[in-house]
Amino acid sequence: MENRIIQITDTSMRDGEQTPGVRLGVQQKVEFARQLERLGVDVIEAGFPASSPGDFQAVQSVAQTVSACTVQALCRAMRGDIDTALLALRDAKKPCIHIFLASSPLHLQYKLKITEEEALAAVADTVAYAKKFCPCVQFSPEDATRSDFDFLCRMIETALSAGADVINIPDTVGYTTPEEFSDLIRRLHDQIPALSNAIVSVHCHDDLGLAVANSLAAVGAGAARVECTVNGLGERAGNAALEEIVMALHVRKDILHACTNVNTRELVRTSRMAASLTAVAVPPGKSIVGQNAFSHESGIHQHGVLSNRETYEIMRPADIGLDKNTLILGKLSGRHAFTQRLEQLGYALDDKGIDAAFHRFKEIADKKTAVTDEDIGAIVNEYLDGLHGKYWLDSFQIQSGNHMKSMALLSLRDGDEVFTEAAPGDGPINAAFNAIDRIAGRDDIVLESYSIRAVTEGTDALGEARVKISAAGTSFSGRGVSTDIIKASIKAYINAVNKCVAAQAEEG
Ligand code: KIV
Ligand code: ZN
């Protein structure tokens, strides 16, 4: 029996970006899109252009960068959203408009407050409208798995009659089970003959830990495409994990009779880049890409693997790209070795970017014995995230102690000018943030969250600080890295303030 090719849509930059606390900048999305193209996914869902100017710009930049994959943009069933998405996708070689509208009674009644007939009219209107301007239109009946079957069929038929090329069935709240979902996909095929002319895609969430199982069950029932995210990123418990879907199809082609166009040897690199860009760490026990996925602790297992690795390994580490022997970089490493490592990690910075990242690498290598791949990822991300900043850290001094109020004296550069302010605070970090507020002339910024993590282990570990601030009802995140956690925190706060200043300047 010949294997079917199952297409993969990566929605890490859209649904994955809905992971709490995750926000990717334009340059970060461009870097990640390049890696997804190298990975060989069929479709990249790059964002929701009508949701913010930043997302519009990101979709536009990804559309200008990627040529092999379809670039997809999400829209509500509104002509305005479609106009915005069409503009963002103007330069895409293979654009696709993805329209969604809820089909479940719960969503129609309580969220959208519209009748079934109004929903069908919106689907007919917006799908036909998008189809006039875009060669590919995908339609998703949101919350499909909690919808009335007859109404779900009517909605899908409406989308198909209006010209939809792809019908994507989402299990929006991760509610279904493998048997039920495969049954749904089969019944839809039986009930809607026109579905055989469309691509049937599925989109599963992991609230019950069944997203991958449900997606595979749907493939077994005839689905031709799976939407998923790298590392299972996504809202709440996340989406179906791309690497798990791909490797399950790869390893069990004997029974699933399906494979993908994905180059599995790029999986580890993609996973690590996603973890670095989002600062959402991969749990050690995570299937396929977790740190422990190929380690054997017990003596019996070790003995077995040494005799024949197939005793306890169902795939080779090399199959997912884990065979690379990498040199450790340190303070004596030159620009050439550094550039080569950037390429190995999947980053394609221009000369200016390499210069900036190499400069930071040298600063860090001076303080740290070995600079790891995780450190390099953090350096690159800090650079990508802060590319267009107004303020830059010039210097800081902080006095702090257990019997005194902390005091920060801090200078920021804005072009050729340097501005200095002093401010007190509850602790050194709060004092530094207050000094930055003073320089930026802001008393409206609220610090919503602050966290610091060690990028790697050891006393000389690089610290990565992340902050979330809000001003005038909008949130902005920032990140900074340094071997000094106060400096990392200051840089993260400046990064967030810069984004806030830039967004407000854009709004005029
Ligand atoms: O989970 C969901 O229903 C979605 C749709 C927009 C496809 O993400
Ligand atoms: Zn979703």
mmCIF file of C-alpha atoms in Angstrom, residues 65-347:
data_model
loop_
_atom_site.group_PDB
_atom_site.id
_atom_site.type_symbol
_atom_site.label_atom_id
_atom_site.label_comp_id
_atom_site.label_asym_id
_atom_site.label_seq_id
_atom_site.Cartn_x
_atom_site.Cartn_y
_atom_site.Cartn_z
ATOM 1 C CA THR A 65 10.534 36.062 2.827
ATOM 2 C CA VAL A 66 9.030 32.647 2.181
ATOM 3 C CA SER A 67 8.692 31.169 -1.292
ATOM 4 C CA ALA A 68 8.234 27.392 -1.017
ATOM 5 C CA CYS A 69 5.416 27.300 1.542
ATOM 6 C CA THR A 70 1.905 28.695 1.399
ATOM 7 C CA VAL A 71 1.606 31.670 3.746
ATOM 8 C CA GLN A 72 -1.735 31.759 5.504
ATOM 9 C CA ALA A 73 -3.388 34.608 7.428
ATOM 10 C CA LEU A 74 -6.291 34.281 9.847
ATOM 11 C CA CYS A 75 -9.466 36.406 9.540
ATOM 12 C CA ARG A 76 -12.800 36.578 11.307
ATOM 13 C CA ALA A 77 -15.744 36.272 8.943
ATOM 14 C CA MET A 78 -15.597 39.996 8.225
ATOM 15 C CA ARG A 79 -14.742 41.712 4.968
ATOM 16 C CA GLY A 80 -12.541 44.236 6.818
ATOM 17 C CA ASP A 81 -10.343 41.449 8.224
ATOM 18 C CA ILE A 82 -10.058 39.946 4.745
ATOM 19 C CA ASP A 83 -9.039 43.293 3.185
ATOM 20 C CA THR A 84 -6.314 43.673 5.813
ATOM 21 C CA ALA A 85 -5.087 40.101 5.341
ATOM 22 C CA LEU A 86 -5.032 40.466 1.544
ATOM 23 C CA LEU A 87 -2.842 43.524 1.899
ATOM 24 C CA ALA A 88 -0.484 41.710 4.274
ATOM 25 C CA LEU A 89 -0.283 38.734 1.875
ATOM 26 C CA ARG A 90 0.175 40.856 -1.251
ATOM 27 C CA ASP A 91 3.761 39.673 -1.858
ATOM 28 C CA ALA A 92 3.192 36.006 -0.959
ATOM 29 C CA LYS A 93 3.977 33.527 -3.727
ATOM 30 C CA LYS A 94 1.277 31.199 -2.404
ATOM 31 C CA PRO A 95 -1.187 33.149 -0.233
ATOM 32 C CA CYS A 96 -4.121 31.659 1.657
ATOM 33 C CA ILE A 97 -6.905 33.434 3.543
ATOM 34 C CA HIS A 98 -8.165 31.489 6.569
ATOM 35 C CA ILE A 99 -11.666 32.502 7.677
ATOM 36 C CA PHE A 100 -13.191 31.137 10.864
ATOM 37 C CA LEU A 101 -16.643 31.380 12.372
ATOM 38 C CA ALA A 102 -18.074 29.373 15.236
ATOM 39 C CA SER A 103 -20.590 26.641 14.473
ATOM 40 C CA SER A 104 -21.489 25.487 17.998
ATOM 41 C CA PRO A 105 -24.691 26.661 19.706
ATOM 42 C CA LEU A 106 -22.651 27.785 22.726
ATOM 43 C CA HIS A 107 -20.452 30.082 20.673
ATOM 44 C CA LEU A 108 -23.247 31.372 18.444
ATOM 45 C CA GLN A 109 -25.525 32.183 21.345
ATOM 46 C CA TYR A 110 -23.132 33.449 24.002
ATOM 47 C CA LYS A 111 -20.069 34.699 22.164
ATOM 48 C CA LEU A 112 -21.295 35.919 18.781
ATOM 49 C CA LYS A 113 -24.968 36.444 19.716
ATOM 50 C CA ILE A 114 -26.129 35.634 16.198
ATOM 51 C CA THR A 115 -28.574 33.094 14.760
ATOM 52 C CA GLU A 116 -27.570 30.084 12.681
ATOM 53 C CA GLU A 117 -28.948 31.761 9.545
ATOM 54 C CA GLU A 118 -26.894 34.886 10.207
ATOM 55 C CA ALA A 119 -23.786 32.742 10.659
ATOM 56 C CA LEU A 120 -24.383 30.952 7.343
ATOM 57 C CA ALA A 121 -24.899 34.273 5.566
ATOM 58 C CA ALA A 122 -21.586 35.588 6.967
ATOM 59 C CA VAL A 123 -19.755 32.447 5.798
ATOM 60 C CA ALA A 124 -21.254 32.646 2.294
ATOM 61 C CA ASP A 125 -20.454 36.326 1.997
ATOM 62 C CA THR A 126 -16.892 36.319 3.334
ATOM 63 C CA VAL A 127 -15.680 33.110 1.678
ATOM 64 C CA ALA A 128 -16.994 34.294 -1.713
ATOM 65 C CA TYR A 129 -15.463 37.718 -1.115
ATOM 66 C CA ALA A 130 -12.036 36.290 -0.204
ATOM 67 C CA LYS A 131 -12.135 33.878 -3.132
ATOM 68 C CA LYS A 132 -12.491 36.820 -5.554
ATOM 69 C CA PHE A 133 -9.041 38.060 -4.532
ATOM 70 C CA CYS A 134 -7.115 35.041 -3.276
ATOM 71 C CA PRO A 135 -6.442 31.707 -5.011
ATOM 72 C CA CYS A 136 -6.735 29.767 -1.755
ATOM 73 C CA VAL A 137 -9.377 30.135 0.957
ATOM 74 C CA GLN A 138 -9.577 27.962 4.055
ATOM 75 C CA PHE A 139 -12.683 27.894 6.227
ATOM 76 C CA SER A 140 -12.848 26.658 9.851
ATOM 77 C CA PRO A 141 -16.107 26.090 11.748
ATOM 78 C CA GLU A 142 -14.799 26.965 15.204
ATOM 79 C CA ASP A 143 -15.772 24.572 18.011
ATOM 80 C CA ALA A 144 -16.799 22.027 15.365
ATOM 81 C CA THR A 145 -16.630 19.116 17.796
ATOM 82 C CA ARG A 146 -19.343 20.619 20.030
ATOM 83 C CA SER A 147 -21.617 21.570 17.142
ATOM 84 C CA ASP A 148 -24.860 20.041 15.989
ATOM 85 C CA PHE A 149 -23.848 17.672 13.175
ATOM 86 C CA ASP A 150 -26.549 18.792 10.710
ATOM 87 C CA PHE A 151 -25.746 22.454 11.225
ATOM 88 C CA LEU A 152 -22.008 21.757 10.939
ATOM 89 C CA CYS A 153 -22.678 20.105 7.565
ATOM 90 C CA ARG A 154 -24.747 23.091 6.432
ATOM 91 C CA MET A 155 -21.973 25.476 7.365
ATOM 92 C CA ILE A 156 -19.312 23.427 5.561
ATOM 93 C CA GLU A 157 -21.548 23.098 2.484
ATOM 94 C CA THR A 158 -22.069 26.854 2.508
ATOM 95 C CA ALA A 159 -18.304 27.466 2.626
ATOM 96 C CA LEU A 160 -17.707 24.965 -0.189
ATOM 97 C CA SER A 161 -20.424 26.480 -2.389
ATOM 98 C CA ALA A 162 -18.858 29.900 -1.826
ATOM 99 C CA GLY A 163 -15.522 28.564 -3.096
ATOM 100 C CA ALA A 164 -13.545 27.339 -0.058
ATOM 101 C CA ASP A 165 -10.565 25.166 -1.057
ATOM 102 C CA VAL A 166 -9.703 23.871 2.416
ATOM 103 C CA ILE A 167 -12.103 22.880 5.194
ATOM 104 C CA ASN A 168 -10.381 22.787 8.546
ATOM 105 C CA ILE A 169 -12.164 21.005 11.398
ATOM 106 C CA PRO A 170 -11.059 22.398 14.759
ATOM 107 C CA ASP A 171 -11.431 20.705 18.103
ATOM 108 C CA THR A 172 -11.190 24.171 19.609
ATOM 109 C CA VAL A 173 -11.415 23.188 23.268
ATOM 110 C CA GLY A 174 -9.672 19.815 23.096
ATOM 111 C CA TYR A 175 -12.922 18.012 23.905
ATOM 112 C CA THR A 176 -13.109 15.140 21.460
ATOM 113 C CA THR A 177 -11.604 11.641 21.626
ATOM 114 C CA PRO A 178 -9.846 9.708 18.842
ATOM 115 C CA GLU A 179 -12.774 7.428 18.048
ATOM 116 C CA GLU A 180 -15.329 10.196 18.130
ATOM 117 C CA PHE A 181 -13.170 12.481 15.981
ATOM 118 C CA SER A 182 -12.401 9.896 13.322
ATOM 119 C CA ASP A 183 -16.115 9.110 13.244
ATOM 120 C CA LEU A 184 -16.889 12.808 12.735
ATOM 121 C CA ILE A 185 -14.440 13.110 9.827
ATOM 122 C CA ARG A 186 -15.904 9.973 8.197
ATOM 123 C CA ARG A 187 -19.491 11.164 8.632
ATOM 124 C CA LEU A 188 -18.636 14.561 7.154
ATOM 125 C CA HIS A 189 -17.134 12.854 4.113
ATOM 126 C CA ASP A 190 -20.209 10.616 3.738
ATOM 127 C CA GLN A 191 -22.666 13.448 4.197
ATOM 128 C CA ILE A 192 -20.991 16.111 2.037
ATOM 129 C CA PRO A 193 -19.978 14.749 -1.391
ATOM 130 C CA ALA A 194 -18.368 18.104 -2.349
ATOM 131 C CA LEU A 195 -15.859 17.609 0.471
ATOM 132 C CA SER A 196 -13.951 15.189 -1.746
ATOM 133 C CA ASN A 197 -12.952 18.157 -3.970
ATOM 134 C CA ALA A 198 -11.536 20.089 -1.018
ATOM 135 C CA ILE A 199 -8.576 19.548 1.269
ATOM 136 C CA VAL A 200 -9.795 18.354 4.660
ATOM 137 C CA SER A 201 -7.601 19.625 7.469
ATOM 138 C CA VAL A 202 -7.834 19.133 11.241
ATOM 139 C CA HIS A 203 -6.791 21.378 14.116
ATOM 140 C CA CYS A 204 -6.712 19.827 17.592
ATOM 141 C CA HIS A 205 -6.125 21.317 21.020
ATOM 142 C CA ASP A 206 -4.608 19.382 23.883
ATOM 143 C CA ASP A 207 -6.879 20.077 26.858
ATOM 144 C CA LEU A 208 -7.308 16.351 27.521
ATOM 145 C CA GLY A 209 -3.839 15.434 26.258
ATOM 146 C CA LEU A 210 -5.393 13.920 23.113
ATOM 147 C CA ALA A 211 -4.477 16.453 20.418
ATOM 148 C CA VAL A 212 -1.937 14.249 18.638
ATOM 149 C CA ALA A 213 -4.034 11.080 18.997
ATOM 150 C CA ASN A 214 -7.096 12.925 17.666
ATOM 151 C CA SER A 215 -5.143 14.333 14.708
ATOM 152 C CA LEU A 216 -3.806 10.884 13.800
ATOM 153 C CA ALA A 217 -7.264 9.371 14.132
ATOM 154 C CA ALA A 218 -8.541 12.012 11.703
ATOM 155 C CA VAL A 219 -5.747 11.150 9.273
ATOM 156 C CA GLY A 220 -6.887 7.540 9.482
ATOM 157 C CA ALA A 221 -10.399 8.714 8.599
ATOM 158 C CA GLY A 222 -9.253 10.599 5.506
ATOM 159 C CA ALA A 223 -7.995 14.015 6.664
ATOM 160 C CA ALA A 224 -5.278 15.183 4.272
ATOM 161 C CA ARG A 225 -3.754 17.979 6.331
ATOM 162 C CA VAL A 226 -2.935 18.563 9.994
ATOM 163 C CA GLU A 227 -2.567 21.930 11.691
ATOM 164 C CA CYS A 228 -0.113 21.858 14.562
ATOM 165 C CA THR A 229 2.540 23.831 16.420
ATOM 166 C CA VAL A 230 6.198 23.240 17.207
ATOM 167 C CA ASN A 231 6.636 21.955 20.789
ATOM 168 C CA GLY A 232 2.824 21.909 21.069
ATOM 169 C CA LEU A 233 2.754 25.649 21.770
ATOM 170 C CA GLY A 234 -0.652 27.240 22.053
ATOM 171 C CA GLU A 235 -3.484 28.622 24.098
ATOM 172 C CA ARG A 236 -4.229 26.786 27.392
ATOM 173 C CA ALA A 237 -2.783 23.240 27.093
ATOM 174 C CA GLY A 238 -1.568 23.978 23.574
ATOM 175 C CA ASN A 239 -2.067 22.485 20.124
ATOM 176 C CA ALA A 240 -1.087 19.145 18.622
ATOM 177 C CA ALA A 241 2.729 19.007 18.604
ATOM 178 C CA LEU A 242 4.169 19.085 15.084
ATOM 179 C CA GLU A 243 7.185 16.909 15.900
ATOM 180 C CA GLU A 244 4.957 14.221 17.435
ATOM 181 C CA ILE A 245 2.574 14.112 14.456
ATOM 182 C CA VAL A 246 5.447 13.997 11.971
ATOM 183 C CA MET A 247 7.425 11.306 13.792
ATOM 184 C CA ALA A 248 4.349 9.184 14.531
ATOM 185 C CA LEU A 249 3.581 9.169 10.802
ATOM 186 C CA HIS A 250 7.239 8.539 10.002
ATOM 187 C CA VAL A 251 7.849 5.725 12.495
ATOM 188 C CA ARG A 252 4.460 4.008 12.053
ATOM 189 C CA LYS A 253 4.004 4.274 8.295
ATOM 190 C CA ASP A 254 3.567 0.505 8.438
ATOM 191 C CA ILE A 255 0.101 0.943 9.921
ATOM 192 C CA LEU A 256 -0.767 4.589 9.198
ATOM 193 C CA HIS A 257 0.280 4.385 5.522
ATOM 194 C CA ALA A 258 1.007 8.089 5.487
ATOM 195 C CA CYS A 259 4.036 10.364 5.636
ATOM 196 C CA THR A 260 4.791 14.089 5.362
ATOM 197 C CA ASN A 261 7.046 16.387 3.341
ATOM 198 C CA VAL A 262 8.869 17.364 6.532
ATOM 199 C CA ASN A 263 12.635 16.896 6.734
ATOM 200 C CA THR A 264 12.658 15.163 10.113
ATOM 201 C CA ARG A 265 16.362 15.965 10.585
ATOM 202 C CA GLU A 266 15.370 19.617 11.079
ATOM 203 C CA LEU A 267 13.010 18.863 13.977
ATOM 204 C CA VAL A 268 15.420 19.418 16.865
ATOM 205 C CA ARG A 269 16.764 22.632 15.416
ATOM 206 C CA THR A 270 13.208 23.925 14.894
ATOM 207 C CA SER A 271 12.141 22.929 18.387
ATOM 208 C CA ARG A 272 15.136 24.663 19.950
ATOM 209 C CA MET A 273 14.582 27.795 17.939
ATOM 210 C CA ALA A 274 10.915 27.872 18.983
ATOM 211 C CA ALA A 275 11.879 27.421 22.642
ATOM 212 C CA SER A 276 14.414 30.193 22.398
ATOM 213 C CA LEU A 277 12.161 32.636 20.539
ATOM 214 C CA THR A 278 9.224 32.106 22.867
ATOM 215 C CA ALA A 279 11.219 31.480 26.065
ATOM 216 C CA VAL A 280 8.887 28.545 26.687
ATOM 217 C CA ALA A 281 11.187 25.706 27.689
ATOM 218 C CA VAL A 282 10.638 22.186 26.377
ATOM 219 C CA PRO A 283 9.947 19.835 29.327
ATOM 220 C CA PRO A 284 12.747 17.216 29.658
ATOM 221 C CA GLY A 285 10.315 14.338 29.198
ATOM 222 C CA LYS A 286 8.612 15.791 26.117
ATOM 223 C CA SER A 287 8.242 13.225 23.313
ATOM 224 C CA ILE A 288 10.737 13.487 20.445
ATOM 225 C CA VAL A 289 12.472 16.749 21.376
ATOM 226 C CA GLY A 290 12.703 16.632 25.189
ATOM 227 C CA GLN A 291 16.188 16.438 26.645
ATOM 228 C CA ASN A 292 15.501 12.953 28.024
ATOM 229 C CA ALA A 293 13.771 11.564 24.941
ATOM 230 C CA PHE A 294 16.859 9.556 24.003
ATOM 231 C CA SER A 295 18.610 9.086 27.376
ATOM 232 C CA HIS A 296 18.716 5.733 29.035
ATOM 233 C CA GLU A 297 19.169 5.805 32.785
ATOM 234 C CA SER A 298 18.650 2.272 34.037
ATOM 235 C CA GLY A 299 21.418 -0.300 33.729
ATOM 236 C CA ILE A 300 19.165 -2.815 31.988
ATOM 237 C CA HIS A 301 18.185 -0.248 29.358
ATOM 238 C CA GLN A 302 21.760 0.914 28.875
ATOM 239 C CA HIS A 303 22.932 -2.642 28.427
ATOM 240 C CA GLY A 304 20.156 -3.332 25.916
ATOM 241 C CA VAL A 305 20.848 -0.207 23.867
ATOM 242 C CA LEU A 306 24.572 -0.950 23.798
ATOM 243 C CA SER A 307 23.880 -4.460 22.454
ATOM 244 C CA ASN A 308 21.285 -3.292 19.956
ATOM 245 C CA ARG A 309 19.815 0.203 20.091
ATOM 246 C CA GLU A 310 16.450 -1.044 18.825
ATOM 247 C CA THR A 311 15.833 -2.747 22.173
ATOM 248 C CA TYR A 312 14.786 0.572 23.672
ATOM 249 C CA GLU A 313 14.817 3.059 20.766
ATOM 250 C CA ILE A 314 12.108 3.221 18.126
ATOM 251 C CA MET A 315 13.844 5.968 16.138
ATOM 252 C CA ARG A 316 17.432 7.062 15.701
ATOM 253 C CA PRO A 317 18.528 10.351 17.284
ATOM 254 C CA ALA A 318 19.967 11.255 13.871
ATOM 255 C CA ASP A 319 16.484 10.996 12.323
ATOM 256 C CA ILE A 320 15.402 14.111 14.204
ATOM 257 C CA GLY A 321 18.753 15.912 13.822
ATOM 258 C CA LEU A 322 20.319 14.959 17.129
ATOM 259 C CA ASP A 323 23.575 13.652 15.740
ATOM 260 C CA LYS A 324 25.396 16.930 15.437
ATOM 261 C CA ASN A 325 28.709 17.107 17.257
ATOM 262 C CA THR A 326 29.043 20.746 18.080
ATOM 263 C CA LEU A 327 32.152 22.554 19.202
ATOM 264 C CA ILE A 328 31.839 24.560 22.372
ATOM 265 C CA LEU A 329 32.364 28.245 21.702
ATOM 266 C CA GLY A 330 34.369 30.351 24.122
ATOM 267 C CA LYS A 331 36.218 33.609 24.346
ATOM 268 C CA LEU A 332 38.858 32.542 21.837
ATOM 269 C CA SER A 333 36.313 31.638 19.163
ATOM 270 C CA GLY A 334 36.379 33.895 16.138
ATOM 271 C CA ARG A 335 33.706 35.462 13.952
ATOM 272 C CA HIS A 336 33.907 32.620 11.452
ATOM 273 C CA ALA A 337 33.157 29.897 14.019
ATOM 274 C CA PHE A 338 30.417 32.043 15.506
ATOM 275 C CA THR A 339 28.771 32.665 12.114
ATOM 276 C CA GLN A 340 28.942 28.969 11.319
ATOM 277 C CA ARG A 341 27.218 28.132 14.596
ATOM 278 C CA LEU A 342 24.492 30.705 13.898
ATOM 279 C CA GLU A 343 23.841 28.958 10.592
ATOM 280 C CA GLN A 344 23.806 25.538 12.280
ATOM 281 C CA LEU A 345 21.207 26.852 14.701
ATOM 282 C CA GLY A 346 19.075 28.017 11.771
ATOM 283 C CA TYR A 347 19.545 31.787 12.099
#
